[in-house]
PDB file of C-alpha atoms in Angstrom:
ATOM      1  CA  UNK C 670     -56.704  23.103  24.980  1.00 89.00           C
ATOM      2  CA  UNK C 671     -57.977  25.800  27.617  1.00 87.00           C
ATOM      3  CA  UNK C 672     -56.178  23.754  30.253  1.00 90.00           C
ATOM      4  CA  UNK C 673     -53.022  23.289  27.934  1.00 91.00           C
ATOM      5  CA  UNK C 674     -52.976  27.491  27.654  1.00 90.00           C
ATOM      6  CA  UNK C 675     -53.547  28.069  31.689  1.00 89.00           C
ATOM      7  CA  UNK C 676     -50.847  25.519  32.502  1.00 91.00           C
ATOM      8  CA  UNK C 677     -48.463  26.979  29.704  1.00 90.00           C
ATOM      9  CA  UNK C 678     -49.344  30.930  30.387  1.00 83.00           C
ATOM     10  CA  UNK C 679     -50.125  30.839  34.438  1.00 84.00           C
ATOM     11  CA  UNK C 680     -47.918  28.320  35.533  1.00 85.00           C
ATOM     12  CA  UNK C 681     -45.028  28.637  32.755  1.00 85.00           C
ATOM     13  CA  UNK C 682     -44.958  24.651  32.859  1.00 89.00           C
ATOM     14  CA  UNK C 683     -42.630  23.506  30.017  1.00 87.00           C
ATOM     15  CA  UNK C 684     -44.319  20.488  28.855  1.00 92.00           C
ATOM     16  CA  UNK C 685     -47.273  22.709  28.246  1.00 93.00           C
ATOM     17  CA  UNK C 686     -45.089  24.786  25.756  1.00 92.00           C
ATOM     18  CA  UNK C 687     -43.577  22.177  24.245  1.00 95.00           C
ATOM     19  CA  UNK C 688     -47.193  20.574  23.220  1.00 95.00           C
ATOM     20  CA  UNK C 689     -48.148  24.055  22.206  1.00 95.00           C
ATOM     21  CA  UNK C 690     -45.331  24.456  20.222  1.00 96.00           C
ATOM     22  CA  UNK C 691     -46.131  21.275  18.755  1.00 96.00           C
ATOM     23  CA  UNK C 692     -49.130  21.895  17.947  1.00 95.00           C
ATOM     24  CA  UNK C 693     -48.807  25.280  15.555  1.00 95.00           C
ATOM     25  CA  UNK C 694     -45.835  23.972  14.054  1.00 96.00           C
ATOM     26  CA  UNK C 695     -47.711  20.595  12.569  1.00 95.00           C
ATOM     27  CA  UNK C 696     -50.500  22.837  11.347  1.00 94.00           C
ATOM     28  CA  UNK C 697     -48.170  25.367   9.734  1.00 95.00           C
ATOM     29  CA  UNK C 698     -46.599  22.307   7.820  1.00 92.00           C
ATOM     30  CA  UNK C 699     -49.397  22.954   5.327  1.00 91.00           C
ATOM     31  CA  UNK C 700     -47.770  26.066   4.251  1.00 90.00           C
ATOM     32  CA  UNK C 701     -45.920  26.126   1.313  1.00 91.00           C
ATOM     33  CA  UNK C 702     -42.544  27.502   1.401  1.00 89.00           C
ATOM     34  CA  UNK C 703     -43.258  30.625  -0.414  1.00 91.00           C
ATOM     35  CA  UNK C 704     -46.403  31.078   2.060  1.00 94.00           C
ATOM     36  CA  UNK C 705     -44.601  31.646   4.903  1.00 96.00           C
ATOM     37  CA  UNK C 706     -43.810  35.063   6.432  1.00 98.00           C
ATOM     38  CA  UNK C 707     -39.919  35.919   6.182  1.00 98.00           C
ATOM     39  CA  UNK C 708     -39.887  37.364  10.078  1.00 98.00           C
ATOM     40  CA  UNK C 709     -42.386  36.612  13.487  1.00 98.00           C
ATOM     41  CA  UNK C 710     -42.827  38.880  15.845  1.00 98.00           C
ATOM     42  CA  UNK C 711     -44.348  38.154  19.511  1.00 95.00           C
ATOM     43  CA  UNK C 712     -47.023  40.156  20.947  1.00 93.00           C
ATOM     44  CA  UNK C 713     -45.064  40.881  23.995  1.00 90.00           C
ATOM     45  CA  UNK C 714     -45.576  41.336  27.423  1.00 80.00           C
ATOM     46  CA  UNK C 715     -44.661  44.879  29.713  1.00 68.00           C
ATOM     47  CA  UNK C 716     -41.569  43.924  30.902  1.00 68.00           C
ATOM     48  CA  UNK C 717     -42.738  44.217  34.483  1.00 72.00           C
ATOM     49  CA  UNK C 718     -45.852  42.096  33.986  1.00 68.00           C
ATOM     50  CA  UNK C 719     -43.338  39.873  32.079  1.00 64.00           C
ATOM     51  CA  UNK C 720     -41.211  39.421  35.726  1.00 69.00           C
ATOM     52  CA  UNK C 721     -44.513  38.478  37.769  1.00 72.00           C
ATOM     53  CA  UNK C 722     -45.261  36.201  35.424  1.00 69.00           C
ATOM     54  CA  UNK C 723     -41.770  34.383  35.295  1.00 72.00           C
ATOM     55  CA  UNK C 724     -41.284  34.786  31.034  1.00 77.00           C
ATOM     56  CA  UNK C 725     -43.288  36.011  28.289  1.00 85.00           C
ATOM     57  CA  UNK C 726     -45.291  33.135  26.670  1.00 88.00           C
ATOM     58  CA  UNK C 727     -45.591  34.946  23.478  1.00 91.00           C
ATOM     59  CA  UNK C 728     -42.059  35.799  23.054  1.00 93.00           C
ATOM     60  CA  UNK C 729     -40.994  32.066  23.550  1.00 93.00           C
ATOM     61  CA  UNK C 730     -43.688  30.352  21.791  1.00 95.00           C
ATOM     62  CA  UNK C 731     -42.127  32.600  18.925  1.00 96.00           C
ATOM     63  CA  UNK C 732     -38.567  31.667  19.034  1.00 96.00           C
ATOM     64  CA  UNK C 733     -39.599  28.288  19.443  1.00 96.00           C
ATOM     65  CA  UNK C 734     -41.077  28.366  16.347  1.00 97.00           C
ATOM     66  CA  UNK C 735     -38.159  30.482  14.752  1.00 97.00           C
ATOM     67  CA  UNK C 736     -35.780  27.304  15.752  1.00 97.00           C
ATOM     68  CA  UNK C 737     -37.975  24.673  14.004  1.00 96.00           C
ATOM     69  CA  UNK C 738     -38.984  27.012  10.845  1.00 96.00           C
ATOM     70  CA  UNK C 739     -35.996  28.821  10.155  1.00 96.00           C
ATOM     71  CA  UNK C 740     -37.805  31.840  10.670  1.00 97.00           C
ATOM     72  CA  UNK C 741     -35.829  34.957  12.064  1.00 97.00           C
ATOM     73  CA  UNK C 742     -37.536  35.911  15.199  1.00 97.00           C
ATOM     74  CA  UNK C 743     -37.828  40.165  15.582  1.00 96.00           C
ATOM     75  CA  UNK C 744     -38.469  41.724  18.905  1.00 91.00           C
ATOM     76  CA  UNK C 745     -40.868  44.797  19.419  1.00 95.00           C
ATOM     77  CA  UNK C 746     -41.360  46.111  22.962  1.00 92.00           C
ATOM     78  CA  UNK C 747     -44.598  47.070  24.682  1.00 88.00           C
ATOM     79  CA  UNK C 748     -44.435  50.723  25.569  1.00 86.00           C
ATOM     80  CA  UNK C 749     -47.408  51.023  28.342  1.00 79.00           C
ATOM     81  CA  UNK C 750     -48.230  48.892  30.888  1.00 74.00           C
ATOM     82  CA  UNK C 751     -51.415  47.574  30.308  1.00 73.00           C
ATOM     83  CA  UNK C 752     -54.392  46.774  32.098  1.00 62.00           C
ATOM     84  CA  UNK C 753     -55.343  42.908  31.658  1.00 70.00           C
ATOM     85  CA  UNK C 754     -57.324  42.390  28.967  1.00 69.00           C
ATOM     86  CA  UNK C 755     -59.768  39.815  30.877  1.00 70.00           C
ATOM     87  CA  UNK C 756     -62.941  40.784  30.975  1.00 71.00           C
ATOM     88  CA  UNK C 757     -63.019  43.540  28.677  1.00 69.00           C
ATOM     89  CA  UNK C 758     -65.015  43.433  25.428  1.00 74.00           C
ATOM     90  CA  UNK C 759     -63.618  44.140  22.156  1.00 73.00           C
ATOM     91  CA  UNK C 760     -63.728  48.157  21.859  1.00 78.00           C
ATOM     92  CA  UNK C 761     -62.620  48.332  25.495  1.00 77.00           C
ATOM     93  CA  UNK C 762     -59.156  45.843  24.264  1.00 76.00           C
ATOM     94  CA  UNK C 763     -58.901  48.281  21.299  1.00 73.00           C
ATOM     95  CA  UNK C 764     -58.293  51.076  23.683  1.00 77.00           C
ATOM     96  CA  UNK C 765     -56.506  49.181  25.872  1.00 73.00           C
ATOM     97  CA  UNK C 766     -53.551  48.140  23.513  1.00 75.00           C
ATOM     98  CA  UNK C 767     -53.668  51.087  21.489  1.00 83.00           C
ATOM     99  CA  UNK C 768     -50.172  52.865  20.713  1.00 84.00           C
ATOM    100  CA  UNK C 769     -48.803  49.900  23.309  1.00 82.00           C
ATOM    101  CA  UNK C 770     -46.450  48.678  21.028  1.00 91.00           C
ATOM    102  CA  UNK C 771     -43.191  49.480  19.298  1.00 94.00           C
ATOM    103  CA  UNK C 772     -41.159  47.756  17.088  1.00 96.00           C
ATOM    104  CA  UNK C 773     -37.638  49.163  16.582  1.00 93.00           C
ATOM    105  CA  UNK C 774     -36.178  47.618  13.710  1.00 95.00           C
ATOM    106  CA  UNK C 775     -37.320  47.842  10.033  1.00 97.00           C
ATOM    107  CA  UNK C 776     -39.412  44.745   9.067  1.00 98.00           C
ATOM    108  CA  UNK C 777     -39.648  42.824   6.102  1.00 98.00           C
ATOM    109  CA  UNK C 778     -42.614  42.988   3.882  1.00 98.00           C
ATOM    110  CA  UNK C 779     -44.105  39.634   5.117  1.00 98.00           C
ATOM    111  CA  UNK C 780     -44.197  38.752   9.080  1.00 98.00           C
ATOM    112  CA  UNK C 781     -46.155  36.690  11.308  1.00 98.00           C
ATOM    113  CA  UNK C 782     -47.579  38.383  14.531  1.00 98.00           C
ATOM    114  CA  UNK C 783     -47.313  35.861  17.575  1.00 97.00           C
ATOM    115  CA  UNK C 784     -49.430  34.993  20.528  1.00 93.00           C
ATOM    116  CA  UNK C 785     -50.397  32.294  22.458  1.00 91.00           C
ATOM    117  CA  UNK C 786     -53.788  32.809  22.308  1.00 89.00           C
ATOM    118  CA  UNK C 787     -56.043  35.047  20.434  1.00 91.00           C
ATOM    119  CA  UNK C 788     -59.728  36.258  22.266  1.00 84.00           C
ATOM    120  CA  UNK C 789     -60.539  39.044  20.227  1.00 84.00           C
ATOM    121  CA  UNK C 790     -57.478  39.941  18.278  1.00 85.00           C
ATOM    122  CA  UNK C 791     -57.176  43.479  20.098  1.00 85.00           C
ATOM    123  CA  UNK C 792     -53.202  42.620  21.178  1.00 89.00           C
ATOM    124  CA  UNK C 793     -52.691  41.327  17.642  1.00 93.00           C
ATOM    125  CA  UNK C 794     -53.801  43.991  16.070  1.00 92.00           C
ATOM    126  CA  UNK C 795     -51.921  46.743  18.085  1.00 93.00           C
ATOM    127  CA  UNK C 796     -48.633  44.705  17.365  1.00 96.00           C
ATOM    128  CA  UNK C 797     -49.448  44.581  13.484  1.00 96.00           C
ATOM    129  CA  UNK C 798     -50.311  48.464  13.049  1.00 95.00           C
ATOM    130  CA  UNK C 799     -46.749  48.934  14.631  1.00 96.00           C
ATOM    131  CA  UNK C 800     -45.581  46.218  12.107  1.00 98.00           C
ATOM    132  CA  UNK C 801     -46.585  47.922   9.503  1.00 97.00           C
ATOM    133  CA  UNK C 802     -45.281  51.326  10.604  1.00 97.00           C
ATOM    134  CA  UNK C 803     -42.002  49.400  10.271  1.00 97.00           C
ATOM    135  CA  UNK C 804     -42.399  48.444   7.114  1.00 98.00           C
ATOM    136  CA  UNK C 805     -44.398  45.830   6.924  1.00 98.00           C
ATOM    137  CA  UNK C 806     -47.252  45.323   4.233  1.00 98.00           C
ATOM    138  CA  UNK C 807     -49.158  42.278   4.919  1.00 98.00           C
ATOM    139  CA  UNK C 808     -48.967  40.787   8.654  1.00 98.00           C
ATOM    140  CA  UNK C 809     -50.264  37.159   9.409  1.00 96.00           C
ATOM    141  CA  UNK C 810     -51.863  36.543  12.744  1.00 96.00           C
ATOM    142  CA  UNK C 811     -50.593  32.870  14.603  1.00 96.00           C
ATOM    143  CA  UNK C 812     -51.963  31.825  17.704  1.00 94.00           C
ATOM    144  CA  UNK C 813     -51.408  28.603  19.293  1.00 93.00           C
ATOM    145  CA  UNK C 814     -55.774  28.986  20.289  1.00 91.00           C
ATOM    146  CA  UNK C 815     -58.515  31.291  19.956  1.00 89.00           C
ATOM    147  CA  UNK C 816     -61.523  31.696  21.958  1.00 84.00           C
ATOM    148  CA  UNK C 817     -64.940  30.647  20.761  1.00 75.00           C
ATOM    149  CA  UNK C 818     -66.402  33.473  18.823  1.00 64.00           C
ATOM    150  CA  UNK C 819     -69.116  33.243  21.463  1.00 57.00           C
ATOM    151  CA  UNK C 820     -67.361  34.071  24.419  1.00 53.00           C
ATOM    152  CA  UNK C 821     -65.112  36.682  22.541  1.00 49.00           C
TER     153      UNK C 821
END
Protein backbone atom coordinates (compact mmCIF):
# COMPACT_ATOMS: atom_id res chain seq x y z
CA UNK A 1 0.00 0.00 0.00
CA UNK A 2 2.91 2.53 0.97
CA UNK A 3 4.31 1.92 -2.49
CA UNK A 4 0.73 2.17 -4.13
CA UNK A 5 0.46 5.92 -2.24
CA UNK A 6 4.24 7.10 -3.35
CA UNK A 7 3.61 5.97 -6.93
CA UNK A 8 0.00 7.57 -6.92
CA UNK A 9 1.02 10.96 -4.84
CA UNK A 10 4.92 11.46 -6.08
CA UNK A 11 4.78 10.24 -9.38
CA UNK A 12 0.94 11.00 -10.27
CA UNK A 13 1.00 7.45 -12.08
CA UNK A 14 -2.62 6.67 -13.13
CA UNK A 15 -2.78 3.06 -12.58
CA UNK A 16 -1.85 3.84 -9.03
CA UNK A 17 -5.10 5.99 -8.74
CA UNK A 18 -7.15 3.87 -10.37
CA UNK A 19 -6.24 0.86 -7.76
CA UNK A 20 -6.66 3.44 -5.06
CA UNK A 21 -9.78 4.42 -6.22
CA UNK A 22 -10.65 0.93 -6.29
CA UNK A 23 -9.86 0.21 -3.31
CA UNK A 24 -12.11 2.87 -1.05
CA UNK A 25 -14.88 2.47 -3.27
CA UNK A 26 -15.23 -1.60 -2.58
CA UNK A 27 -14.91 -0.87 1.12
CA UNK A 28 -17.48 1.94 1.10
CA UNK A 29 -19.91 -0.66 -0.59
CA UNK A 30 -20.69 -1.65 3.00
CA UNK A 31 -22.44 1.54 3.54
CA UNK A 32 -25.91 1.65 3.43
CA UNK A 33 -27.51 4.16 1.33
CA UNK A 34 -28.74 6.33 4.04
CA UNK A 35 -25.03 6.10 5.59
CA UNK A 36 -23.46 7.89 3.15
CA UNK A 37 -22.53 11.60 3.31
CA UNK A 38 -24.69 13.77 0.73
CA UNK A 39 -21.32 15.92 -0.42
CA UNK A 40 -17.12 15.05 -0.30
CA UNK A 41 -14.86 17.44 -0.04
CA UNK A 42 -10.92 17.01 -0.80
CA UNK A 43 -8.35 18.13 1.52
CA UNK A 44 -6.68 20.17 -1.08
CA UNK A 45 -3.45 21.13 -2.01
CA UNK A 46 -1.93 25.16 -2.24
CA UNK A 47 -2.43 25.70 -5.61
CA UNK A 48 1.26 26.30 -6.17
CA UNK A 49 2.38 23.12 -4.41
CA UNK A 50 -0.52 21.63 -6.48
CA UNK A 51 1.59 22.80 -9.98
CA UNK A 52 5.01 21.16 -8.70
CA UNK A 53 3.35 18.32 -8.04
CA UNK A 54 1.51 17.95 -11.50
CA UNK A 55 -2.43 17.58 -9.80
CA UNK A 56 -3.82 17.35 -6.48
CA UNK A 57 -4.23 13.66 -5.41
CA UNK A 58 -6.85 14.50 -2.97
CA UNK A 59 -8.98 16.49 -5.19
CA UNK A 60 -9.07 13.62 -7.85
CA UNK A 61 -9.25 10.69 -5.68
CA UNK A 62 -12.52 12.69 -4.66
CA UNK A 63 -14.19 13.19 -7.90
CA UNK A 64 -13.31 9.84 -8.72
CA UNK A 65 -15.27 8.70 -6.14
CA UNK A 66 -18.11 11.35 -6.81
CA UNK A 67 -18.41 9.57 -10.49
CA UNK A 68 -18.83 6.01 -9.11
CA UNK A 69 -21.08 7.07 -5.90
CA UNK A 70 -23.17 9.66 -7.16
CA UNK A 71 -21.83 11.83 -4.68
CA UNK A 72 -21.61 15.68 -5.52
CA UNK A 73 -18.04 16.58 -5.18
CA UNK A 74 -17.58 20.40 -3.29
CA UNK A 75 -14.38 22.28 -3.61
CA UNK A 76 -12.75 24.28 -0.64
CA UNK A 77 -9.43 26.04 -1.28
CA UNK A 78 -6.33 26.08 0.90
CA UNK A 79 -5.65 29.63 1.94
CA UNK A 80 -1.77 29.40 3.17
CA UNK A 81 0.85 27.71 1.76
CA UNK A 82 1.93 25.22 3.95
CA UNK A 83 4.97 23.77 5.14
CA UNK A 84 5.07 19.83 4.43
CA UNK A 85 3.72 18.05 6.97
CA UNK A 86 6.60 15.23 6.93
CA UNK A 87 8.25 14.95 9.79
CA UNK A 88 6.29 16.92 12.06
CA UNK A 89 4.46 15.38 15.04
CA UNK A 90 0.93 15.84 15.71
CA UNK A 91 0.71 19.36 17.65
CA UNK A 92 3.32 20.71 15.23
CA UNK A 93 0.54 19.48 11.99
CA UNK A 94 -2.17 21.14 14.16
CA UNK A 95 -0.41 24.41 13.82
CA UNK A 96 0.61 23.83 10.62
CA UNK A 97 -2.90 23.48 8.91
CA UNK A 98 -4.61 25.66 11.17
CA UNK A 99 -7.02 28.40 9.54
CA UNK A 100 -5.44 26.78 6.03
CA UNK A 101 -8.59 26.06 4.68
CA UNK A 102 -11.71 27.62 3.24
CA UNK A 103 -14.63 26.34 1.90
CA UNK A 104 -16.82 28.81 -0.03
CA UNK A 105 -20.04 27.34 -0.56
CA UNK A 106 -22.66 26.33 2.08
CA UNK A 107 -22.46 22.55 2.83
CA UNK A 108 -24.91 20.09 3.52
CA UNK A 109 -25.36 18.66 6.91
CA UNK A 110 -23.54 15.34 6.09
CA UNK A 111 -20.05 15.36 4.01
CA UNK A 112 -17.14 13.25 3.66
CA UNK A 113 -13.64 14.95 4.06
CA UNK A 114 -11.12 13.42 1.41
CA UNK A 115 -7.51 12.48 1.38
CA UNK A 116 -5.35 10.10 0.12
CA UNK A 117 -3.79 9.28 3.07
CA UNK A 118 -4.31 10.06 6.64
CA UNK A 119 -0.89 10.18 9.23
CA UNK A 120 -2.26 11.96 11.97
CA UNK A 121 -5.48 13.49 10.82
CA UNK A 122 -4.06 17.19 11.29
CA UNK A 123 -5.09 18.12 7.32
CA UNK A 124 -8.41 16.38 7.95
CA UNK A 125 -9.23 18.03 10.66
CA UNK A 126 -8.42 21.65 9.47
CA UNK A 127 -10.67 20.87 6.33
CA UNK A 128 -13.64 19.63 8.66
CA UNK A 129 -13.60 22.72 11.19
CA UNK A 130 -13.99 24.81 7.89
CA UNK A 131 -16.76 22.24 6.94
CA UNK A 132 -18.52 22.85 9.62
CA UNK A 133 -18.22 26.65 9.57
CA UNK A 134 -20.14 26.05 6.32
CA UNK A 135 -22.68 24.36 7.63
CA UNK A 136 -21.84 21.22 8.16
CA UNK A 137 -22.76 19.12 11.39
CA UNK A 138 -21.21 15.81 11.28
CA UNK A 139 -18.06 15.34 8.82
CA UNK A 140 -16.75 11.74 7.94
CA UNK A 141 -13.06 11.31 7.44
CA UNK A 142 -12.07 8.86 4.04
CA UNK A 143 -8.69 8.08 3.27
CA UNK A 144 -7.58 5.71 0.75
CA UNK A 145 -4.55 4.65 3.89
CA UNK A 146 -3.48 5.65 7.18
CA UNK A 147 -0.25 5.33 8.82
CA UNK A 148 0.41 2.86 11.59
CA UNK A 149 -0.56 4.45 14.81
CA UNK A 150 3.08 3.80 15.66
CA UNK A 151 4.78 5.84 13.32
CA UNK A 152 2.02 8.63 13.51
Amino acid sequence: MALLIQRFKFNADPRAGVLLVDLMHASLQQLFPQELPQALVAVPRHPQRAKEFGFDQAQWLSQQLSKRMGIPCLAARRIRSTPTQRGLDRSARLRNVQDAFVVGVALPPHVAVVDDIMTTGASLEGLAKACRIAGASRVEAWAAARTPLALS
